[in-house]
Coordinates of C-alpha atoms in Angstrom, one line a residue:
M208 CA 189.4 181.7 78.0
T209 CA 186.7 183.1 75.5
S210 CA 187.6 183.4 71.7
L211 CA 186.0 186.6 69.9
V212 CA 186.0 186.3 65.8
I213 CA 185.4 188.9 64.0
R214 CA 183.3 187.7 60.6
S215 CA 181.4 190.8 59.9
A216 CA 181.3 194.5 59.6
Q217 CA 178.8 194.3 62.7
D218 CA 181.0 192.5 64.5
A219 CA 183.9 194.8 64.2
I220 CA 181.7 197.5 65.1
A221 CA 180.9 195.7 68.4
A222 CA 184.2 194.6 68.8
V223 CA 185.9 197.9 68.8
P224 CA 184.2 199.3 72.3
Y225 CA 185.5 196.3 74.2
L226 CA 189.3 196.4 72.4
L227 CA 189.3 200.0 73.5
G228 CA 187.4 199.8 77.1
F229 CA 184.9 202.6 75.4
H230 CA 182.6 203.6 72.7
P231 CA 184.4 205.6 70.2
S232 CA 183.2 208.6 68.7
R233 CA 184.6 211.3 66.1
S234 CA 187.7 208.7 65.9
L235 CA 190.0 206.3 63.2
V236 CA 190.3 203.0 64.8
V237 CA 193.0 200.6 63.3
I238 CA 192.8 196.9 64.1
G239 CA 195.7 195.2 63.2
F240 CA 195.6 191.3 63.1
E241 CA 197.4 188.1 62.1
G242 CA 200.0 188.9 64.2
R243 CA 203.3 186.9 65.3
S244 CA 201.6 186.8 68.8
G245 CA 198.4 185.5 67.3
A246 CA 196.6 188.6 69.2
T247 CA 194.9 192.0 67.9
C248 CA 196.2 195.4 68.3
A249 CA 193.8 198.7 68.3
I250 CA 194.8 202.0 67.8
R251 CA 192.3 205.2 68.1
L252 CA 193.2 208.2 66.9
D253 CA 191.2 211.5 67.3
L254 CA 189.6 213.1 63.8
P255 CA 190.9 214.3 62.2
A256 CA 194.3 213.0 62.2
P257 CA 196.5 214.3 60.2
G258 CA 200.0 213.0 59.7
A259 CA 199.8 209.8 62.1
A260 CA 199.4 207.6 59.2
D261 CA 202.8 206.9 58.9
R262 CA 203.1 206.0 62.8
V263 CA 200.6 204.0 62.8
A264 CA 201.3 201.9 60.0
A265 CA 205.1 201.5 61.5
V266 CA 203.8 200.4 64.9
L267 CA 201.9 197.7 63.4
A268 CA 204.1 196.4 61.2
G269 CA 206.6 196.6 63.6
N270 CA 204.8 194.2 65.5
G271 CA 204.0 191.9 62.9
F272 CA 201.0 192.3 61.7
A273 CA 200.1 191.3 58.4
R274 CA 196.6 192.9 57.9
S275 CA 194.3 195.6 59.3
L276 CA 190.6 197.0 59.4
L277 CA 189.7 200.3 59.5
L278 CA 186.9 201.9 61.2
G279 CA 186.4 205.9 60.9
Y280 CA 183.5 207.3 63.3
G281 CA 182.3 210.6 62.2
P282 CA 181.0 212.4 59.2
P283 CA 182.2 211.2 55.8
G284 CA 184.2 214.0 54.7
E285 CA 186.4 214.3 58.0
V286 CA 186.5 210.1 57.8
A287 CA 187.8 210.0 54.4
E288 CA 190.4 212.7 54.8
S289 CA 192.0 210.3 57.4
A290 CA 191.2 207.1 56.0
R291 CA 192.8 207.9 52.6
P292 CA 196.3 208.4 53.7
M293 CA 195.9 205.6 56.6
R294 CA 195.0 202.8 54.1
A295 CA 197.7 204.0 51.8
A296 CA 200.2 204.2 54.7
L297 CA 199.3 200.6 56.1
A298 CA 199.8 199.1 52.4
A299 CA 202.8 200.4 51.8
A300 CA 203.8 199.1 55.3
G301 CA 202.6 195.1 54.4
V302 CA 199.9 195.8 56.8
P303 CA 197.0 196.1 54.0
V304 CA 193.5 196.8 55.2
A305 CA 191.2 194.2 54.7
E306 CA 188.1 196.3 54.8
A307 CA 187.2 199.8 55.8
I308 CA 183.9 201.3 56.7
R309 CA 182.5 204.5 58.3
V310 CA 180.3 204.3 61.0
A311 CA 177.7 206.9 62.1
D312 CA 174.2 207.0 63.6
G313 CA 173.2 203.7 63.6
R314 CA 174.5 202.8 60.4
W315 CA 177.8 201.6 58.7
W316 CA 179.1 202.3 54.9
S317 CA 182.0 200.5 53.3
L318 CA 184.9 202.9 52.1
T319 CA 186.0 200.5 49.5
C320 CA 182.8 199.1 48.0
D321 CA 180.0 200.5 45.8
D322 CA 177.9 197.3 44.9
V323 CA 174.6 196.8 45.9
C324 CA 175.6 194.9 48.7
C325 CA 176.8 198.4 50.5
P326 CA 173.7 200.7 49.8
P327 CA 174.7 204.5 49.8
E328 CA 172.3 205.3 52.6
G329 CA 174.4 202.8 55.0
T330 CA 173.3 199.5 56.4
P331 CA 171.8 199.2 60.2
Y332 CA 173.8 198.0 63.0
D333 CA 173.0 196.9 66.3
I334 CA 176.2 196.1 68.5
Y335 CA 174.1 194.2 70.9
A336 CA 172.7 192.0 68.5
S337 CA 176.2 190.6 67.7
A338 CA 177.8 187.5 69.6
V339 CA 180.9 189.6 69.7
A340 CA 179.3 192.0 72.4
A341 CA 177.5 188.8 74.6
E342 CA 181.0 187.2 74.4
A343 CA 183.1 189.9 75.5
T344 CA 180.4 190.8 78.3
F345 CA 180.6 187.0 79.7
G346 CA 184.2 187.0 79.6
G347 CA 184.7 190.1 81.8
H348 CA 185.2 193.1 79.3
V349 CA 183.9 196.3 79.9
A350 CA 182.7 199.1 77.6
L351 CA 182.4 202.6 79.1
A352 CA 180.2 205.4 77.4
D353 CA 182.9 207.1 76.1
R354 CA 186.4 208.5 76.6
A355 CA 186.0 210.8 78.9
E356 CA 184.5 208.2 81.4
L357 CA 187.7 205.7 80.6
V358 CA 189.9 208.8 81.5
A359 CA 188.0 209.7 84.7
S360 CA 188.4 205.9 85.8
V361 CA 192.0 206.5 86.4
R362 CA 192.0 210.2 87.3
P363 CA 194.2 210.3 90.5
P364 CA 192.9 211.2 93.8
E365 CA 192.9 214.9 95.3
G366 CA 193.3 216.6 98.6
P367 CA 193.9 214.3 101.8
A368 CA 194.2 210.9 99.8
R369 CA 196.6 212.6 97.0
A370 CA 199.2 213.5 99.9
A371 CA 198.9 210.6 101.9
M372 CA 199.9 208.7 98.4
R373 CA 202.5 211.1 97.9
R374 CA 203.9 210.4 101.3
A375 CA 204.2 206.3 100.8
A376 CA 205.8 207.4 97.5
E377 CA 208.4 208.8 99.4
R378 CA 208.7 206.1 101.9
A379 CA 209.0 203.3 99.2
E380 CA 211.8 205.0 97.1
R381 CA 213.9 205.4 100.4
R382 CA 213.2 202.1 101.1
Y383 CA 214.1 200.9 97.6
L384 CA 217.3 203.1 97.6
A385 CA 218.6 201.6 100.9
R386 CA 217.7 198.0 101.1
R387 CA 220.3 194.9 99.6
P388 CA 219.9 193.7 96.3
S389 CA 217.4 191.3 95.9
S390 CA 216.3 188.5 93.2
A391 CA 213.3 189.3 90.8
E392 CA 211.7 186.1 92.3
D393 CA 211.7 187.4 95.4
D394 CA 210.2 191.2 94.4
L395 CA 207.7 188.5 92.1
A396 CA 206.5 186.9 95.1
F397 CA 205.3 190.1 96.6
V398 CA 203.5 191.3 93.6
L399 CA 201.6 187.9 93.0
A400 CA 200.5 188.0 96.6
L401 CA 199.3 191.4 95.9
T402 CA 197.3 190.4 92.8
A403 CA 196.0 187.3 94.5
R404 CA 194.6 189.5 97.7
A405 CA 192.6 191.7 95.2
R406 CA 191.0 188.9 93.3
T407 CA 189.6 188.2 96.7
G408 CA 188.3 192.0 97.0
S409 CA 191.2 193.3 99.4
R410 CA 191.9 196.7 98.4
P411 CA 196.5 197.2 98.5
T412 CA 197.6 200.0 101.1
D413 CA 199.4 203.0 99.8
D414 CA 202.4 201.4 101.2
E415 CA 202.0 198.7 98.9
V416 CA 200.8 200.5 96.1
A417 CA 203.7 202.8 96.2
W418 CA 206.0 200.0 96.4
L419 CA 204.6 197.9 93.6
G420 CA 205.0 201.1 91.5
L421 CA 208.5 200.7 92.1
L422 CA 209.0 196.9 91.7
L423 CA 207.3 197.2 88.3
T424 CA 209.6 199.1 87.0
D425 CA 212.4 195.8 86.5
L426 CA 211.6 194.4 83.5
R427 CA 211.7 191.1 84.5
V428 CA 208.9 191.7 87.4
R429 CA 206.8 193.6 85.1
D430 CA 207.0 190.8 82.2
E431 CA 206.2 187.7 84.9
T432 CA 203.4 189.7 86.5
W433 CA 201.9 190.0 82.6
T434 CA 202.0 186.6 82.3
R435 CA 200.2 185.9 85.4
L436 CA 197.2 187.6 84.5
D437 CA 194.0 185.9 84.8
E438 CA 192.9 185.6 81.1
D439 CA 189.9 183.4 82.1
A440 CA 188.1 185.9 84.1
P441 CA 189.8 189.2 83.9
A442 CA 187.5 191.8 85.5
A443 CA 189.2 191.6 88.9
D444 CA 192.7 192.0 87.3
I445 CA 191.7 195.1 85.3
A446 CA 190.0 196.6 88.5
F447 CA 192.9 196.1 90.6
W448 CA 195.3 197.5 87.7
R449 CA 193.0 200.6 87.1
D450 CA 193.2 201.3 90.7
I451 CA 197.2 200.9 90.7
V452 CA 197.3 203.6 88.1
R453 CA 195.0 206.0 89.2
R454 CA 196.7 205.7 93.0
V455 CA 200.3 205.6 92.0
D456 CA 202.7 208.5 92.8
P457 CA 205.9 209.3 91.1
P458 CA 208.8 209.4 94.0
A459 CA 210.0 212.5 94.4
S460 CA 213.0 212.1 92.2
R461 CA 210.9 211.5 89.3
R462 CA 208.4 214.3 89.9
P463 CA 209.6 216.9 87.4
R464 CA 208.0 214.7 84.8
P465 CA 204.8 215.8 84.2
C466 CA 202.9 212.8 82.5
W467 CA 204.5 210.2 84.6
R468 CA 201.3 208.4 86.0
S469 CA 202.9 204.7 86.7
P470 CA 205.3 202.2 85.0
P471 CA 204.2 201.4 81.3
T472 CA 203.6 198.0 82.3
P473 CA 201.1 195.6 80.2
P474 CA 199.1 194.7 83.5
A475 CA 198.3 198.4 83.7
T476 CA 197.5 198.5 79.9
A477 CA 193.6 198.8 81.0
A478 CA 193.8 202.5 82.1
W479 CA 197.4 203.6 81.3
P480 CA 197.3 204.5 77.4
T481 CA 194.1 206.9 78.6
S482 CA 196.4 209.4 80.7
P483 CA 195.1 212.8 79.7
C484 CA 198.8 213.5 78.8
N485 CA 197.8 210.9 76.0
A486 CA 195.0 212.2 74.9
P487 CA 195.0 212.5 71.0
W488 CA 196.4 208.8 70.5
T489 CA 195.0 205.8 72.2
P490 CA 196.8 202.7 71.6
T491 CA 195.6 199.3 73.0
P492 CA 198.1 196.4 73.5
P493 CA 197.6 192.8 72.6
T494 CA 194.2 192.2 73.8
P495 CA 194.0 188.8 76.9
W496 CA 191.6 187.1 74.7
P497 CA 192.9 185.6 71.7
S498 CA 192.0 187.2 68.1
S499 CA 193.8 185.6 65.9
S500 CA 191.2 183.9 64.0
A501 CA 190.0 187.4 63.5
K502 CA 188.2 187.2 59.8
W503 CA 186.5 190.0 57.9
S504 CA 183.5 189.6 55.6
T505 CA 181.6 192.6 54.3
Q506 CA 178.4 190.5 54.5
A507 CA 177.0 191.7 57.6

């Protein structure tokens, strides 16, 4: 399992696209680390981000993170306006900001340091010169060009493909309501067989996707599935779950819910948080590679 260690501002800038799955712009990114689980959590907000500070701080504090990093992508005034209340809220919640920087036009500026080590003209950086980017790529992580590209990657099919998926969802719902009680172990066996096939390049049928969507509403099945992800080579799993999120259709009994995409399952988090219904708020759950050793130094 690849361990990514953030040792400098450049490392943090290089890590963010892989934490989010895309290269951010006009964004405020908060990274929580030193958490109970030993993982990190990245939260991205559109700039400006009025009124979001307390909510972000509550999420990170509630999940046991002890420290945080703050990166603002955009013009000075816009970043400062959102970064100030965010730093205050995080400090008050017990998740102090170890460092805060602004990133723009190939340079970064510290928001906490005025010494000569942080020149007013900013410090140039090259994401691809960082070992973090190389390690993330080697570990199977992908950073798309922007958020729009990530949203497009999970956009539901249209036309005949959409109609076929809807019919599969209706069949799955009838089957689910008519079946005899079954154990979570039996349902999990189906899920694991499906994911094992996907790792060999086999794409699930519409009926399998629809049935999977219903089975994952059982928290036991969902959580067990999460623990079986291939953390050493996650690319196949990410591609599989992104395809599931894109294709799964709500059963007829749930269609009035306009933002329903799929059960909010941890395996699908590569794509689910980027639903267009969720555009200004992009939380990224704990990453599949360990980042508990994340450290920060303003020495880039």
